Coordinates of C-alpha atoms and ligand atoms in Angstrom, one line a residue:
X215 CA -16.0 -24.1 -8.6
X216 CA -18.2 -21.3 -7.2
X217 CA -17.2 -17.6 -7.8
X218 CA -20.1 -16.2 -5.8
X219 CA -20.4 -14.6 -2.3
X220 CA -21.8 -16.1 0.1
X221 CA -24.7 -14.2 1.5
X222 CA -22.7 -12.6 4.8
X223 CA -20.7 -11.6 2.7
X224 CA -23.0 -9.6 0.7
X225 CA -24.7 -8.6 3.6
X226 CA -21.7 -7.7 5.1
X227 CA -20.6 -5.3 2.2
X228 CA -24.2 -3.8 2.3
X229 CA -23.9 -2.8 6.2
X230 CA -20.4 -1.5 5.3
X231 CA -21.7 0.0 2.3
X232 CA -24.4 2.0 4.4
X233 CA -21.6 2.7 6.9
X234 CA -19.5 4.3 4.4
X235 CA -22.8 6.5 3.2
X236 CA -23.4 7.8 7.0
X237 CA -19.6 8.7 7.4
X238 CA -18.7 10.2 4.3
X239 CA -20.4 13.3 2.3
X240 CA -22.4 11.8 -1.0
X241 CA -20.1 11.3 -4.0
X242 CA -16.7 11.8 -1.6
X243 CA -13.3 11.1 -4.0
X244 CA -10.4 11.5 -1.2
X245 CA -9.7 13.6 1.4
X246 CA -7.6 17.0 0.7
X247 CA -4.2 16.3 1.7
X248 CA -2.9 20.0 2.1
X249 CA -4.6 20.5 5.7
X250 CA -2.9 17.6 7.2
X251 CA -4.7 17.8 10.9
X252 CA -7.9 18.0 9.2
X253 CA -6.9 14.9 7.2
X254 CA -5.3 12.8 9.9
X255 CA -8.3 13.7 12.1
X256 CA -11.2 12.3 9.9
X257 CA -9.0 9.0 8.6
X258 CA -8.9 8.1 12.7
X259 CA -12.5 8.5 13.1
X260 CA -13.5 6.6 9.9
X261 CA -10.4 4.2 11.3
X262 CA -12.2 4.1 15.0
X263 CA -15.5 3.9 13.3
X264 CA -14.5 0.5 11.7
X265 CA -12.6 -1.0 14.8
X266 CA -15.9 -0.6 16.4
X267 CA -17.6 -2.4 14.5
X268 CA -14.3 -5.2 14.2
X269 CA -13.9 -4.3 10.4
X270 CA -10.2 -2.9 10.5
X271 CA -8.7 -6.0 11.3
X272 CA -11.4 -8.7 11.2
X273 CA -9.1 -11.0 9.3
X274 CA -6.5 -11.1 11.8
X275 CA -6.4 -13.8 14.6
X276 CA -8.6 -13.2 17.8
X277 CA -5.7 -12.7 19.9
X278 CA -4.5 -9.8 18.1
X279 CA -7.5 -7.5 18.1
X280 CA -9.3 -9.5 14.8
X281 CA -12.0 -11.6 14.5
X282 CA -10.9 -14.5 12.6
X283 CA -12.6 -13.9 9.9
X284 CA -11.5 -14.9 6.3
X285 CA -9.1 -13.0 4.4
X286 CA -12.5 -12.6 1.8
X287 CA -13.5 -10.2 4.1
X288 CA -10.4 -8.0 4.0
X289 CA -10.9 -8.3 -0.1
X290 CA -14.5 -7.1 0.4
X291 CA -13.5 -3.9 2.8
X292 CA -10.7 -2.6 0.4
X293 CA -13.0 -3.3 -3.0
X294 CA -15.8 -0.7 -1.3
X295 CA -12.3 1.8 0.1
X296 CA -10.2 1.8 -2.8
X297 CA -12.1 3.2 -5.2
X298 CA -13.5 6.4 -3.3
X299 CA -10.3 7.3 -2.5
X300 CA -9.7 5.4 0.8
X301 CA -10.8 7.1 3.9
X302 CA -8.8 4.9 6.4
X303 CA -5.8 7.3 4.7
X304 CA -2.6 5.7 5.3
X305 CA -4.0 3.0 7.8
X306 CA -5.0 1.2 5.3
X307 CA -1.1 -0.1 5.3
X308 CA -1.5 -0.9 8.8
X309 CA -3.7 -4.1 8.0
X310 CA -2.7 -5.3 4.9
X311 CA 1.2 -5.8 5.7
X312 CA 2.5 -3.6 8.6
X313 CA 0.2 -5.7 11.2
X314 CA 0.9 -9.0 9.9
X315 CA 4.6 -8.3 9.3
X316 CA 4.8 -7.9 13.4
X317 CA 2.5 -10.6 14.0
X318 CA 5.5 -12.8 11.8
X319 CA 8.5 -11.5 12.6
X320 CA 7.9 -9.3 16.2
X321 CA 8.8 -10.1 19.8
X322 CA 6.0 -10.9 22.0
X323 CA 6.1 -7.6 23.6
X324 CA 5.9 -5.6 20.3
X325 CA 3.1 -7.7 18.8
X326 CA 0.9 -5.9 22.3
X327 CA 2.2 -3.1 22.1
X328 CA 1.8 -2.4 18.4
X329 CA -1.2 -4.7 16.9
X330 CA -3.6 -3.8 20.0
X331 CA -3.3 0.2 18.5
X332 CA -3.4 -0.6 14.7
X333 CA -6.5 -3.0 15.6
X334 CA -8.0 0.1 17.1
X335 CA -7.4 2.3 14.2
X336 CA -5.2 4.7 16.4
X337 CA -1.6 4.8 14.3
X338 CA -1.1 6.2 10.9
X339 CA 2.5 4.8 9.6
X340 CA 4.7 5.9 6.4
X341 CA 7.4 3.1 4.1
X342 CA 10.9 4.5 4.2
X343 CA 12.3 2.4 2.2
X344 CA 13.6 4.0 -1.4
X345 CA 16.7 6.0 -1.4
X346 CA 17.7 8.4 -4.0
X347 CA 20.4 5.6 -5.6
X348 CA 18.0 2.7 -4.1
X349 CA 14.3 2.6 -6.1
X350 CA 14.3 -0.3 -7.7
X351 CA 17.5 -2.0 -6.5
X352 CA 16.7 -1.6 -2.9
X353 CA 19.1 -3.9 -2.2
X354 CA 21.8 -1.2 -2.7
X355 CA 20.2 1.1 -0.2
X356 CA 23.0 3.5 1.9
X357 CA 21.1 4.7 5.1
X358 CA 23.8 3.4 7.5
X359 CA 22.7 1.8 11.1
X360 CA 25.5 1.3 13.0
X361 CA 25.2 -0.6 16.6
X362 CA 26.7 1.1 19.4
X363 CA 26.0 -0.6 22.8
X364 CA 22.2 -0.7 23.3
X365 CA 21.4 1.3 20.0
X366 CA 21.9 1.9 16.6
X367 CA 23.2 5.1 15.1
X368 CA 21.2 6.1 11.6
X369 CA 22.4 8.4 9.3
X370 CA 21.5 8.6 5.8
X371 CA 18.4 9.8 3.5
X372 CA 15.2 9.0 2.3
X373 CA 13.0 10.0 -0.7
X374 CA 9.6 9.2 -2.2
X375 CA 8.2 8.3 1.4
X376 CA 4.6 8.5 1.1
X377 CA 2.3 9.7 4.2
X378 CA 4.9 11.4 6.2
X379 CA 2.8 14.3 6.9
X380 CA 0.1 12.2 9.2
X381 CA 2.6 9.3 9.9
X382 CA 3.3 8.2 13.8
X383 CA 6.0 6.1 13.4
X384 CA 8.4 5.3 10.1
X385 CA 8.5 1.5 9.1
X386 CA 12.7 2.3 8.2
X387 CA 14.8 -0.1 6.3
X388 CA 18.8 0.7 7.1
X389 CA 22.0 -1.4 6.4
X390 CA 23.6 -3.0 9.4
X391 CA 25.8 -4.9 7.1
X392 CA 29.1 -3.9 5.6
X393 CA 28.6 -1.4 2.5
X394 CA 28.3 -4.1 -0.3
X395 CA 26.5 -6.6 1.7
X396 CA 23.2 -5.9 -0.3
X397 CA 20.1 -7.9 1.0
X398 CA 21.7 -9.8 3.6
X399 CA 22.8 -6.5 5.5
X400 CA 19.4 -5.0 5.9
X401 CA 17.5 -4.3 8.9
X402 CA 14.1 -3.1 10.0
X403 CA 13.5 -0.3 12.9
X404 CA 10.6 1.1 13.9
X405 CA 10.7 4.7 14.8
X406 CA 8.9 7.6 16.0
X407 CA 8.5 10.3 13.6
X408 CA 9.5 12.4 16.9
X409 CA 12.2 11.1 17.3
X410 CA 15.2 13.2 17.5
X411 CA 17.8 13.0 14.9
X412 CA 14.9 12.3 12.2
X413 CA 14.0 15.7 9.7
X414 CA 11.5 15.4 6.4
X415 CA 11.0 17.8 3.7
X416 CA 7.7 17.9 1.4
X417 CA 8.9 17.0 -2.8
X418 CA 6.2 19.4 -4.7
X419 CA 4.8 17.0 -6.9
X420 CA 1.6 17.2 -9.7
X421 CA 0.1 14.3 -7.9
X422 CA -0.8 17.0 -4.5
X423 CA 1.2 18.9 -2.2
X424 CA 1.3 16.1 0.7
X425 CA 2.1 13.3 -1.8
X426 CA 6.0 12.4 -1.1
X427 CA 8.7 13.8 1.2
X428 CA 12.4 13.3 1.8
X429 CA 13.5 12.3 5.2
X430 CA 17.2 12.7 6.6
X431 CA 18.6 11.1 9.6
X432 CA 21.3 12.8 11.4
X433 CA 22.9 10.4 14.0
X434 CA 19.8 9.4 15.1
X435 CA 20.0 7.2 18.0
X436 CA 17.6 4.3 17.9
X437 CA 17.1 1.6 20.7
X438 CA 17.9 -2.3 19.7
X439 CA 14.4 -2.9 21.3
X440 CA 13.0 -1.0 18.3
X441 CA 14.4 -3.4 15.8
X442 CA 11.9 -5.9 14.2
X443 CA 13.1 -9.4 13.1
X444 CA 16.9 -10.1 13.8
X445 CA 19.5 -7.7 12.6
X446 CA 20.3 -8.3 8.8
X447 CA 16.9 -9.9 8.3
X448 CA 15.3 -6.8 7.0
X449 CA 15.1 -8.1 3.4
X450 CA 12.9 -11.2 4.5
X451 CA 10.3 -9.2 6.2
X452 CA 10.8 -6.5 3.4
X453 CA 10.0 -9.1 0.6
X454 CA 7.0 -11.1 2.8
X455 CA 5.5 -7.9 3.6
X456 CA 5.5 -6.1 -0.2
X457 CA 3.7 -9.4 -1.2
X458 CA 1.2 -8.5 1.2
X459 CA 1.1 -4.7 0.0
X460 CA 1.2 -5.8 -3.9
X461 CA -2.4 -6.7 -3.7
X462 CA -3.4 -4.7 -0.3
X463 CA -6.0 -2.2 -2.3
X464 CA -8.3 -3.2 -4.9
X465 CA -7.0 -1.0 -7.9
X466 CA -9.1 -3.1 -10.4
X467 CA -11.9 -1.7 -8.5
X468 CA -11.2 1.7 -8.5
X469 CA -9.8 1.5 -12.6
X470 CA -13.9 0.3 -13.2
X471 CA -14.8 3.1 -11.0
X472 CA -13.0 5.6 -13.0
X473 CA -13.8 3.9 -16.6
X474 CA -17.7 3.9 -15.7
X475 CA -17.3 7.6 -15.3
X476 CA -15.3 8.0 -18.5
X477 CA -18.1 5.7 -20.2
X478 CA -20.9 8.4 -18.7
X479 CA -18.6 11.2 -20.1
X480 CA -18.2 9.0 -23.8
X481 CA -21.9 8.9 -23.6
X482 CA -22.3 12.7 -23.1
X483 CA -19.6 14.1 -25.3
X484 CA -20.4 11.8 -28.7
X485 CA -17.2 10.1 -28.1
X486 CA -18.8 6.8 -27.9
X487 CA -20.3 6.8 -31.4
X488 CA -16.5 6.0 -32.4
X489 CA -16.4 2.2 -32.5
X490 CA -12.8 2.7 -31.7
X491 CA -13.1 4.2 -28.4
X492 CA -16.0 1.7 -27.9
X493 CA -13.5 -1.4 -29.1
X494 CA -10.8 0.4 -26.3
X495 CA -13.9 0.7 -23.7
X496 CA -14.5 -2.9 -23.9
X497 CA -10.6 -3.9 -23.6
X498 CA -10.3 -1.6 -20.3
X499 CA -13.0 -3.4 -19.0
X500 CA -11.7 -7.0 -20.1
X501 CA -8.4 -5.9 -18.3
X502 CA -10.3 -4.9 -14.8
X503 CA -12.0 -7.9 -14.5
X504 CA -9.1 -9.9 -15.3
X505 CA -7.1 -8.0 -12.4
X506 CA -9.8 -8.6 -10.3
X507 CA -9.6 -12.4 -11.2
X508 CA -5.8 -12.7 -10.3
X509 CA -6.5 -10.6 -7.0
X510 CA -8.6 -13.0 -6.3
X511 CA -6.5 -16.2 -6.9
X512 CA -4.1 -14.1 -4.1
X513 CA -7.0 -14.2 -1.8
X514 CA -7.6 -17.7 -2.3
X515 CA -4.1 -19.2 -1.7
X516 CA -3.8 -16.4 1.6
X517 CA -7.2 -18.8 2.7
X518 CA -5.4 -22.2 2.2
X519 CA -2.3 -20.5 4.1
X520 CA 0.1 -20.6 1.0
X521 CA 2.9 -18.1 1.8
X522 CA 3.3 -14.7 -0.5
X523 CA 3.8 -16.1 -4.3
X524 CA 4.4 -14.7 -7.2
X525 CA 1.0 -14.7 -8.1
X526 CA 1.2 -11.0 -6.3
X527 CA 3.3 -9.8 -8.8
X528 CA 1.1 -10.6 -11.4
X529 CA -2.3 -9.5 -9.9
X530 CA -0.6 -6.2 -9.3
X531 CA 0.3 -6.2 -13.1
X532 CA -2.7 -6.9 -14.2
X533 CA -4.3 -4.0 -11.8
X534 CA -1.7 -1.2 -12.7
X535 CA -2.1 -2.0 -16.6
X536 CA -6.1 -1.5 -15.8
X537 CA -5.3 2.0 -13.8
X538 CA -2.8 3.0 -16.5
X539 CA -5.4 1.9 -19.6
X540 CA -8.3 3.7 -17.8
X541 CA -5.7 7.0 -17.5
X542 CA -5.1 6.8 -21.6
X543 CA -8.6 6.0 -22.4
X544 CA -9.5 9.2 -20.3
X545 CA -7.5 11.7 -22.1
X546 CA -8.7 10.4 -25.1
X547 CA -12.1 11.0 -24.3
X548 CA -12.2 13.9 -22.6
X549 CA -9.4 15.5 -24.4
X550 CA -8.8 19.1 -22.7
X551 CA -10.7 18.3 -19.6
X552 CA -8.7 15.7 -18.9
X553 CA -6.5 18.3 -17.8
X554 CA -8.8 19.6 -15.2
X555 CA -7.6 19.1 -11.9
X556 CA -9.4 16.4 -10.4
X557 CA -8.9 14.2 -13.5
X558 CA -5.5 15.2 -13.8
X559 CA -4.5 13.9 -10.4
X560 CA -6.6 11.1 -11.2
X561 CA -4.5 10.4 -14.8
X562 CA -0.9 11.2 -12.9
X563 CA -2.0 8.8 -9.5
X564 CA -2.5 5.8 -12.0
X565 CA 0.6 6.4 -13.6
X566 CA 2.4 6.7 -10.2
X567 CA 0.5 2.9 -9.1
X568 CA 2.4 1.2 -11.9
X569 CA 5.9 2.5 -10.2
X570 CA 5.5 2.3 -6.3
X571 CA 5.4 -0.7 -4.6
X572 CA 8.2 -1.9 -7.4
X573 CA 7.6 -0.7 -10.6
X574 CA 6.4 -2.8 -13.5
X575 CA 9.1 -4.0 -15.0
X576 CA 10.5 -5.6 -11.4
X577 CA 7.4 -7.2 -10.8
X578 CA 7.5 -8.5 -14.6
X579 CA 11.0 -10.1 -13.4
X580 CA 9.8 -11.7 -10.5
X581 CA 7.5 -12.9 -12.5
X582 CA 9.5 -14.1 -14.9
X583 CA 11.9 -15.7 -12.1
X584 CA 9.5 -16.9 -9.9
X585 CA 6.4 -17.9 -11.7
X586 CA 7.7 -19.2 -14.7
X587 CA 10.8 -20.3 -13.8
X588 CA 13.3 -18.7 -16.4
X589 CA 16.5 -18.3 -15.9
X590 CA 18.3 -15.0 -15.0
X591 CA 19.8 -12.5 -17.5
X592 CA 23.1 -11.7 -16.9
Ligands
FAD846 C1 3.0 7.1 -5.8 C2 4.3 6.6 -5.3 C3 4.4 6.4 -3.9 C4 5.6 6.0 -3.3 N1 5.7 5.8 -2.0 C5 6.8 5.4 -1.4 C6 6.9 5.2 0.0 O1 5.9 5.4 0.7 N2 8.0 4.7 0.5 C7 9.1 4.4 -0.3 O2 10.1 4.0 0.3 N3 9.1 4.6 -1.6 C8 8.0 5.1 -2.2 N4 7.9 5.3 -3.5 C9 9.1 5.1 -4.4 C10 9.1 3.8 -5.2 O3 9.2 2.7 -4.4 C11 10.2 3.9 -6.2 O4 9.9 5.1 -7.1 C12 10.3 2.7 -7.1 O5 10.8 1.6 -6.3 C13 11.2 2.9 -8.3 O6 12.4 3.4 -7.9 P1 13.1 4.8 -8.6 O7 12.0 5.8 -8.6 O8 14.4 5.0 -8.0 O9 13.2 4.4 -10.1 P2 14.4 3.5 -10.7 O10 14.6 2.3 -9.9 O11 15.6 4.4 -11.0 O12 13.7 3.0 -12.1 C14 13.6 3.9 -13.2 C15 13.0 3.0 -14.3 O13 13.9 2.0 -14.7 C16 13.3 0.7 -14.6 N5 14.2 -0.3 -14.1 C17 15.0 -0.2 -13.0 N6 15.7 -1.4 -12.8 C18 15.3 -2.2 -13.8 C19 15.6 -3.6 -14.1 N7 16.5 -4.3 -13.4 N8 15.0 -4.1 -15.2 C20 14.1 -3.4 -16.0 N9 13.8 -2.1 -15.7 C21 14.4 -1.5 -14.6 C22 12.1 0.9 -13.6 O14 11.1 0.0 -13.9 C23 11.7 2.3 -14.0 O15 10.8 2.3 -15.1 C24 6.7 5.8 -4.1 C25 6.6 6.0 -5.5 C26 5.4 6.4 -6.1 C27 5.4 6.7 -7.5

């Protein structure tokens, strides 16, 4: 068993490491949200930048803009971008589970017309997928696509979308099936954020202005060419693609980012003479390297071509429970100036990790289903 990289791979994270320092200012956390064409402008270039190079999608196949490389070096790029704050913005969804969810389930004609841009780093998408009586049990979600020759007509809402501000095109889950036909009446479209028919409205939220929006859709007329997989085969590609998203950004890597700054602020502030916030220092860190470990595991079955597992689930666990132990440890700390504002956001965006992407406890059921087999509670 070797745990090492090889050494491309640490030379590659070196030449990526000194890209990163030529493109972004020294110490950069995240770009501000609240000027949106400023945003959306730099995450392209830092985007194009990497597709120049063949970094945005270097794990995908050849023929779809990649370079065949091994899935290591996706776990590499996203364990130098998650921690800063991610400058490919909302393209970072692009590679981890929009592109391969068209490479598995898209018509030939979509996989040219979509993967050739993403593998470029020219489209920013957004997740419509939660409803306001559909978080957790998505299954029940209400936004209604009803087929009417060549199209479907959407109405319905969405809430907690994520992105909308910079998105191109919504990645939109709506039922096809009868009202109570849960999972097997859901299907995927893909459509403009143009479109007509399609209105948003920003939530104000503590996390940042641009963090979540509503979106309403008002007969909105959508070609059947725009569908993705066959109709009422949403919840597959829904359920292969989260797997894919669960483990997407490496938030082990950014909750040891955030606890070696807490340690530096221990050190300065005396609170590290308390063996009890040195006991709770050494636990966070346990718990990040232990996230990192079951990332890791999801890495290595991706190489020997295991489909998603369970094993997801658990590495994203494992991750949030770092993010959210890192959060406490930090108020403790720093007490008052926790509350400052970029530590705040810092202490409400961990939180907010442990709940999208299926919160906790729905990843502790598939987990409990799935990976060890028990049975389900009525
Ligand atoms: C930072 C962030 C970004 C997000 N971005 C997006 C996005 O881009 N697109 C999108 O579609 N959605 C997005 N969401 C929404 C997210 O997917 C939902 O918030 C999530 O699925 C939970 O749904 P809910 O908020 O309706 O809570 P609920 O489902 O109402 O859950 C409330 C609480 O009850 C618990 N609970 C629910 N059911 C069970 C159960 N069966 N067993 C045990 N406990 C249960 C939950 O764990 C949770 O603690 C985002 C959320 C956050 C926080």
């Amino acid at each position: 068993m070797e745990f090492g990289w090889s050494a491309e791979d640490e030379a590659y994270r070196d030449e990526l490491r000194a890209f990163i320092q030529d493109a972004l200012p020294a110490g950069w956390r995240g770009y501000d949200q609240t000027d949106r064409p400023a945003y959306k402008a730099a995450a392209e270039r830092f985007s194009r930048g990497m597709a120049e190079r063949g970094w945005l999608t270097q794990n995908w196949p050849t023929e779809y803009g990649g370079g065949d490389c091994s899935a290591w070096r996706q776990c590499i790029l996203t364990e130098e971008l998650t921690p800063i704050g991610e400058p490919r913005g909302s393209q970072y969804m692009n590679v981890n589970w929009i592109g391969p969810a068209f490479m598995r389930f898209g018509t030939e004609e979509q996989k040219r017309y979509y993967l050739r841009r993403i593998a470029a780093g020219d489209i920013f998408w957004c997740q419509g997928f939660s409803e306001p009586d559909a978080g957790s049990d998505l299954a029940s979600l209400r936004t209604r696509a009803v087929r009417v020759g060549d199209e479907y007509v959407v109405n319905g809402s969405k809430i907690w979308t994520s992105h909308v501000g910079v998105a191109d095109y919504c990645f939109l889950l709506a039922r096809t099936g009868e009202p109570d036909s849960r999972a097997r009446g859901i299907t995927v479209l893909i459509v403009p954020m143009d479109h007509p028919g399609f209105t948003r409205r920003n939530i104000a939220s503590l996390a940042g202005d641009e963090s979540h929006y509503e979106m309403f859709f008002d007969d909105m007329r959508v070609p059947v060419e725009w569908r993705l997989g066959e109709e009422n085969q949403g919840w597959e590609v829904v359920r292969w693609a989260l797997q894919y998203e669960r483990v997407g950004t490496a938030q082990y890597q950014r909750a040891a980012l955030q606890l070696s700054d807490v340690v530096g602020k221990a050190q300065d502030n005396g609170a590290f003479e308390d063996p009890e916030i040195r006991s709770r220092i050494g636990e966070a860190w346990a718990t990040c390297r232990a996230a990192r470990l079951l990332t890791y595991k999801v890495y290595d079955l991706r190489e020997e071509g295991s489909p998603p597992t369970a094993d997801s689930n658990l590495a994203r666990v494992a991750s949030t429970d770092a993010l959210k132990g890192v959060a406490q440890l930090s108020r403790d700390v720093l007490g008052e100036e926790a509350l400052e504002h970029d530590q705040a956001v810092d202490v409400i965006r961990n939180g907010g990790l442990a709940i999208a992407a299926g919160a906790t406890e729905i990843q502790l059921d598939r987990i409990a289903l799935d990976f060890l087999g028990l049975p389900r509670s009525r």
